[in-house]
Coordinates of C-alpha atoms and ligand atoms in Angstrom, one line a residue:
M1 CA 0.5 46.0 21.3
M2 CA -0.3 47.1 24.9
A3 CA -2.8 49.6 25.7
E4 CA -1.3 52.3 27.7
S5 CA -2.1 53.0 30.8
V6 CA -3.9 55.9 32.6
L7 CA -1.7 56.5 34.8
Q8 CA 2.4 56.2 35.5
L9 CA 4.0 57.4 38.4
K10 CA 8.0 56.9 37.9
G11 CA 10.1 57.6 40.4
I12 CA 8.2 59.8 42.9
N13 CA 9.5 61.4 45.0
K14 CA 8.3 63.9 47.7
Y15 CA 9.8 65.8 50.9
F16 CA 8.5 67.8 53.3
G17 CA 10.9 70.4 54.6
K18 CA 13.5 67.7 55.7
N19 CA 10.9 64.4 56.5
H20 CA 11.2 62.4 53.1
V21 CA 7.4 61.2 53.2
I22 CA 7.3 59.5 49.7
K23 CA 10.1 57.0 48.4
N24 CA 10.7 56.2 45.1
V25 CA 7.2 55.2 43.9
D26 CA 6.4 54.3 40.9
L27 CA 2.9 52.5 39.9
Q28 CA 1.0 52.1 37.3
I29 CA -3.2 52.3 36.3
E30 CA -5.0 51.0 33.8
K31 CA -7.9 51.9 32.3
G32 CA -11.3 51.0 34.3
E33 CA -9.6 50.2 37.2
F34 CA -10.0 50.6 41.2
V35 CA -7.2 50.9 42.9
T36 CA -6.9 51.4 46.9
F37 CA -4.3 52.8 48.7
L38 CA -3.8 51.2 51.7
G39 CA -2.0 52.2 54.8
P40 CA -1.5 53.4 58.6
S41 CA -2.3 57.2 59.2
G42 CA 0.8 59.4 58.2
C43 CA 2.5 56.6 55.6
G44 CA 1.8 59.1 52.5
K45 CA -1.4 58.1 51.0
T46 CA -3.2 61.8 50.9
T47 CA 0.3 63.0 49.8
L48 CA 0.3 60.8 47.0
L49 CA -3.2 61.8 46.1
R50 CA -2.6 65.5 46.0
M51 CA 0.2 65.0 43.9
I52 CA -1.6 62.6 41.3
A53 CA -4.3 65.8 41.5
G54 CA -1.8 68.4 41.5
F55 CA -2.1 70.2 44.6
Y56 CA 1.6 69.3 45.4
E57 CA 4.4 69.4 43.1
P58 CA 6.9 66.0 43.5
D59 CA 10.4 66.7 44.0
E60 CA 11.7 63.9 41.5
G61 CA 9.8 61.8 39.3
E62 CA 7.1 62.0 36.4
I63 CA 3.3 61.6 36.2
L64 CA 1.4 60.5 33.2
L65 CA -1.7 60.7 32.3
N66 CA -2.5 59.3 29.0
G67 CA 1.5 59.1 28.3
K68 CA 1.6 63.1 28.8
R69 CA 3.6 64.6 31.7
I70 CA 1.3 66.4 34.1
E71 CA 2.9 67.1 37.0
K72 CA 3.8 70.7 36.5
I73 CA 0.2 71.1 35.8
P74 CA -2.2 72.7 37.7
P75 CA -5.0 71.0 39.2
Y76 CA -7.8 72.5 36.8
G77 CA -5.7 72.2 33.8
R78 CA -5.3 68.4 34.2
N79 CA -8.3 65.5 34.1
T80 CA -8.8 64.1 37.6
A81 CA -11.4 65.1 40.2
M82 CA -10.5 64.7 44.2
V83 CA -12.7 64.0 47.3
F84 CA -10.8 65.5 49.7
Q85 CA -10.9 63.9 53.4
E86 CA -12.2 66.6 55.2
Y87 CA -14.4 66.8 51.7
A88 CA -13.5 70.7 51.6
L89 CA -17.9 71.2 49.9
F90 CA -18.1 75.7 49.8
P91 CA -20.0 76.9 52.9
H92 CA -21.8 79.5 50.7
M93 CA -23.4 77.3 48.1
T94 CA -26.2 74.8 48.3
V95 CA -25.7 71.5 47.5
F96 CA -26.7 72.0 44.1
D97 CA -23.9 74.5 43.3
N98 CA -21.6 73.2 44.9
V99 CA -22.1 69.7 42.8
A100 CA -22.5 72.1 39.8
Y101 CA -19.6 74.5 40.5
G102 CA -16.9 72.1 38.1
L103 CA -19.3 72.3 35.3
K104 CA -19.7 76.0 35.6
V105 CA -15.9 76.7 35.2
K106 CA -15.8 74.8 32.6
K107 CA -18.6 76.8 30.6
T108 CA -20.9 73.4 30.4
A109 CA -24.2 74.4 28.6
A110 CA -27.0 74.5 31.3
A111 CA -29.6 72.3 30.2
D112 CA -26.2 69.6 30.4
L113 CA -25.4 71.0 33.7
A114 CA -28.3 70.7 35.1
K115 CA -28.6 67.4 33.5
R116 CA -25.3 65.6 34.7
V117 CA -25.8 67.6 38.4
A118 CA -29.1 65.5 39.2
A119 CA -28.0 62.1 37.7
A120 CA -24.7 62.5 40.2
L121 CA -26.9 63.8 42.9
E122 CA -29.4 60.2 42.2
L123 CA -26.1 57.8 42.2
M124 CA -25.7 59.4 45.5
Q125 CA -29.2 59.2 46.8
L126 CA -29.3 63.3 47.7
Q127 CA -32.4 63.7 45.5
G128 CA -34.4 66.7 47.1
M129 CA -31.7 68.4 48.8
E130 CA -30.2 70.5 45.6
R131 CA -31.4 73.8 48.4
R132 CA -29.8 73.2 51.4
F133 CA -26.6 74.3 52.5
P134 CA -23.5 72.2 53.9
N135 CA -24.5 72.9 57.5
Q136 CA -27.7 71.7 56.9
L137 CA -26.5 68.1 56.0
S138 CA -25.3 65.4 58.6
G139 CA -21.5 64.7 57.8
G140 CA -22.5 61.5 55.6
Q141 CA -24.6 63.9 53.4
Q142 CA -21.5 66.1 53.0
Q143 CA -19.9 62.8 52.0
R144 CA -22.0 62.3 49.4
V145 CA -22.0 65.3 48.1
A146 CA -18.6 65.9 47.8
V147 CA -18.6 62.3 46.2
A148 CA -21.3 63.7 43.7
R149 CA -19.4 67.0 43.1
A150 CA -16.1 64.6 41.9
L151 CA -18.7 62.1 39.8
V152 CA -19.9 64.6 38.3
M153 CA -17.1 65.8 36.7
D154 CA -16.7 62.5 34.7
P155 CA -12.6 62.8 35.0
E156 CA -10.3 60.4 33.7
V157 CA -8.8 59.4 37.3
L158 CA -11.4 59.3 39.9
L159 CA -9.6 60.6 43.3
L160 CA -11.3 59.4 46.7
D161 CA -9.5 60.1 50.0
E162 CA -11.5 58.1 52.8
P163 CA -14.5 59.5 51.0
L164 CA -16.6 57.2 53.5
S165 CA -14.9 57.8 56.9
N166 CA -18.3 59.3 58.2
L167 CA -20.7 57.0 57.3
D168 CA -22.0 54.9 59.5
A169 CA -21.5 51.0 59.2
K170 CA -24.8 50.0 57.4
L171 CA -25.3 53.3 55.5
R172 CA -21.1 52.9 54.8
E173 CA -21.2 49.6 53.1
S174 CA -24.1 50.1 50.9
V175 CA -22.7 53.4 49.5
R176 CA -19.0 51.1 48.9
V177 CA -21.2 48.9 47.0
E178 CA -23.0 51.7 45.7
L179 CA -19.6 53.5 44.0
R180 CA -18.0 50.1 43.0
E181 CA -21.1 49.0 40.6
I182 CA -21.1 53.5 39.4
Q183 CA -17.6 53.0 38.9
Q184 CA -17.7 49.7 36.9
K185 CA -20.5 50.9 35.0
M186 CA -18.5 54.1 33.8
G187 CA -15.6 52.1 33.2
L188 CA -13.5 54.8 35.9
S189 CA -10.1 54.6 36.8
T190 CA -10.4 55.3 40.5
I191 CA -7.9 55.8 43.3
Y192 CA -9.2 55.4 46.5
V193 CA -7.1 55.6 49.9
T194 CA -8.3 54.1 53.3
H195 CA -7.0 52.8 56.2
D196 CA -10.0 49.8 56.6
Q197 CA -8.6 47.1 55.2
S198 CA -11.5 45.0 54.7
E199 CA -12.7 48.0 52.9
A200 CA -9.6 47.4 50.5
L201 CA -10.2 43.8 50.0
S202 CA -13.7 44.1 49.2
M203 CA -13.4 47.1 46.8
S204 CA -10.5 46.8 44.5
D205 CA -9.1 45.2 41.9
K206 CA -5.4 45.8 42.7
I207 CA -4.3 47.2 46.3
V208 CA -1.1 49.4 46.8
V209 CA 0.3 48.5 50.7
L210 CA 2.4 51.6 51.4
K211 CA 4.3 52.3 54.9
D212 CA 7.1 55.4 55.7
G213 CA 5.9 56.4 51.7
V214 CA 7.0 53.0 50.8
I215 CA 5.3 50.6 48.4
H216 CA 5.6 46.8 50.3
Q217 CA 2.9 45.3 47.9
I218 CA 0.9 46.0 44.9
G219 CA -1.6 43.2 43.8
T220 CA -4.9 41.9 44.2
A221 CA -6.8 41.5 47.7
Q222 CA -6.2 37.5 47.5
E223 CA -2.3 37.9 46.5
I224 CA -2.3 40.6 49.3
Y225 CA -4.0 38.2 51.9
F226 CA -2.3 34.9 51.0
E227 CA 1.3 36.3 49.7
P228 CA 2.5 39.5 51.0
K229 CA 5.7 39.8 50.2
T230 CA 6.7 42.1 53.8
P231 CA 5.9 40.6 57.2
F232 CA 4.2 44.5 57.6
V233 CA 2.4 43.3 54.9
A234 CA 1.5 40.2 56.8
D235 CA 0.6 41.4 59.7
F236 CA -1.2 44.8 58.5
I237 CA -4.1 42.9 56.1
G238 CA -5.7 41.0 58.8
T239 CA -4.8 39.3 61.5
T240 CA -2.1 36.4 61.0
N241 CA 1.0 34.4 63.8
L242 CA 4.3 35.7 62.4
L243 CA 7.1 32.7 63.4
T244 CA 10.7 32.9 62.6
L245 CA 11.6 29.6 60.8
V246 CA 15.2 28.4 60.7
G247 CA 16.5 26.7 57.5
G248 CA 17.8 23.0 57.9
D249 CA 20.1 20.8 55.3
D250 CA 16.9 18.7 54.0
G251 CA 15.0 21.9 52.5
A252 CA 12.5 21.5 55.3
V253 CA 12.3 24.7 58.0
H254 CA 11.7 24.2 61.5
Y255 CA 10.4 26.0 65.1
R256 CA 10.9 24.7 68.2
D257 CA 10.9 20.8 67.8
T258 CA 9.0 20.5 64.8
S259 CA 10.1 20.3 61.3
F260 CA 8.7 20.4 57.8
P261 CA 8.1 21.1 53.9
T262 CA 8.0 24.3 52.6
N263 CA 7.4 25.1 49.2
K264 CA 10.2 27.9 49.0
E265 CA 13.5 27.1 48.6
V266 CA 15.3 27.5 51.9
H267 CA 19.3 27.9 52.9
S268 CA 20.6 25.2 56.0
G269 CA 21.0 27.9 58.9
L270 CA 19.4 31.1 57.5
S271 CA 16.4 32.3 59.0
Y272 CA 13.1 32.8 57.6
S273 CA 10.3 34.9 59.1
A274 CA 6.2 33.2 57.8
S275 CA 2.9 34.1 58.1
I276 CA -0.1 31.6 59.2
R277 CA -3.3 33.0 59.3
P278 CA -5.8 32.2 62.5
E279 CA -8.7 31.0 60.2
C280 CA -5.7 27.8 59.0
I281 CA -4.7 27.2 62.7
K282 CA -6.9 24.4 64.8
L283 CA -6.6 23.0 68.4
A284 CA -6.1 19.7 69.4
P285 CA -6.2 17.6 72.5
A286 CA -2.8 15.6 70.9
P287 CA -0.9 16.0 67.7
V288 CA -2.3 15.0 64.3
E289 CA -0.6 12.3 61.9
G290 CA 0.0 14.4 58.6
K291 CA 0.1 17.6 59.9
V292 CA 2.1 20.3 61.6
S293 CA 1.2 20.0 65.5
V294 CA 3.1 23.1 68.1
P295 CA 2.2 22.2 72.2
V296 CA 0.4 25.4 73.3
H297 CA -1.3 26.9 76.4
I298 CA -4.6 28.5 76.2
E299 CA -4.5 31.7 77.7
N300 CA -7.6 33.4 77.2
R301 CA -9.9 33.0 74.8
M302 CA -13.3 35.7 73.1
F303 CA -16.7 33.7 71.7
L304 CA -17.6 36.3 68.7
G305 CA -20.6 33.8 67.7
E306 CA -19.2 32.5 64.3
K307 CA -15.8 31.8 66.3
V308 CA -13.6 31.6 69.4
R309 CA -11.0 33.7 69.1
Y310 CA -8.4 31.7 71.2
F311 CA -5.4 33.4 72.7
V312 CA -2.3 30.4 73.6
K313 CA 1.1 30.7 73.8
D314 CA 4.2 28.1 72.6
K315 CA 6.7 26.4 75.1
G316 CA 8.7 29.4 74.1
N317 CA 6.2 31.6 75.3
K318 CA 5.3 33.3 72.1
P319 CA 1.8 34.4 71.4
W320 CA -0.6 32.8 68.9
I321 CA -4.3 33.4 67.9
V322 CA -6.3 30.6 66.0
D323 CA -9.9 31.3 65.2
M324 CA -12.0 28.3 65.9
F325 CA -15.0 28.9 63.9
D326 CA -18.8 27.3 64.2
P327 CA -18.2 27.0 67.8
G328 CA -20.8 25.7 69.3
R329 CA -21.2 25.8 72.9
Q330 CA -17.4 24.0 73.0
I331 CA -14.8 26.0 75.3
L332 CA -11.6 24.5 75.2
D333 CA -9.1 25.1 78.4
G334 CA -5.6 24.3 79.0
D335 CA -2.7 22.5 77.2
V336 CA -3.4 21.5 73.4
Y337 CA -2.2 21.9 70.0
A338 CA -2.2 23.8 67.4
V339 CA -2.3 22.0 64.0
F340 CA -2.2 23.2 60.7
P341 CA -1.0 22.1 57.2
A342 CA 2.6 22.6 56.6
E343 CA 1.7 24.1 53.4
K344 CA -0.7 27.0 54.9
V345 CA 2.5 28.4 56.1
W346 CA 3.8 31.7 54.0
V347 CA 7.2 31.7 54.2
I348 CA 7.8 35.7 53.8
Q349 CA 11.8 36.5 53.7
E350 CA 14.7 36.0 54.8
E351 CA 14.9 37.3 58.1
S352 CA 18.4 39.6 57.8
V353 CA 17.2 41.2 54.2
Ligands
ATP401 N1 1.7 70.1 53.7 C1 2.7 69.2 55.2 N2 4.0 70.4 55.3 C2 4.3 69.0 56.0 N3 4.5 67.7 56.3 C3 3.1 67.3 56.0 C4 2.1 68.0 55.1 N4 1.4 66.7 54.7 C5 1.7 66.0 55.0 N5 3.5 65.8 56.2 C6 3.0 65.0 56.3 O1 3.8 63.8 55.5 C7 3.2 62.4 56.1 C8 2.2 61.7 54.8 O2 1.1 62.6 55.7 P1 -0.4 62.0 54.8 O3 -0.9 63.4 54.8 O4 0.2 61.5 53.0 O5 -0.5 60.5 55.7 P2 -1.3 60.0 55.1 O6 -1.4 58.2 55.0 O7 -2.4 60.4 54.4 O8 -2.0 59.9 56.6 P3 -3.7 59.6 57.3 O9 -4.3 58.0 56.9 O10 -4.3 60.0 58.4 O11 -4.9 60.6 56.4 C9 3.1 62.4 57.7 O12 4.6 62.5 58.0 C10 2.6 63.9 57.2 O13 3.0 64.6 58.8
MG402 MG1 -4.2 60.9 54.5

């Protein structure tokens, strides 16, 4: 028998007044999984997390924790712990008391409590700060206290709402690695909210891509990156070139004057949107045999060290982005060809859908 998912969301809908902010969300999270909610500002990430934690009630649908309905149980009655986007520390309590708060509410014995708080503070590299108050900490330190306060509860599901947004780039990366290690070591089922796609790609077992309260795709980082299900996902994750292709009677697809095979089934005369990543394209002085070659004009370029990013336009004035890696000092100019293998073009969907 399959082990039961730790958390299940079934047909979740949420309205704020007339504003339908979460639309028919179905989702399962397995034990020990690190799941990331990814999507633009306002897409509903926090709202979804708050419903799982019990701070909002869904208007429709069920939330099951280890198979039991919890959507009407208040936050303290479910075994979840949430780190808020605005981290919400108690300003009148020391770091130690902030982290100990949940355990005190649960009437944890003093010795056990002290041990667990110390362990959580150590994990978040906050030793020596036990006696400080939140206003005596930097934003990044406060954020780490908030994470420690959730971790110490050893929750069934840990919910983190952009918990690293206030850390500088270096610290953010090291805390990110640390957090992932702790999560894996403890086997903690975790939902992590971010709108930073590189954070999502690097940390997650599973990514849930949301837009306007709708799940566009659920998948591993590689699935989301290489096999986006909608043009939105293709465009939101990384940088891509979205093309409109037309199906031919020969099963090939056409883009302007070129036609090339695809492993998707296509229908003659229908149009398709497709994605090709900038790193899959090269610029060449002439068409290349066996590859798709689209004539383009170089409009602009950006030297970025490991690569040069070219901004080019094809004969239909459509802009493309092409990344040329290990460029040395060579800079291209003028009329060239954008060249790529046909199999690098990911056909997403029929345009009419
Ligand atoms: N308490 C509320 N009352 C009314 N509308 C709300 C409330 N909370 C959120 N909303 C609206 O619901 C939508 C989703 O908001 P939510 O906070 O879940 O977005 P988010 O994905 O977390 O965005 P961000 O990345 O900016 O944190 C937005 O349109 C927001 O304005
Ligand atoms: Mg939010």
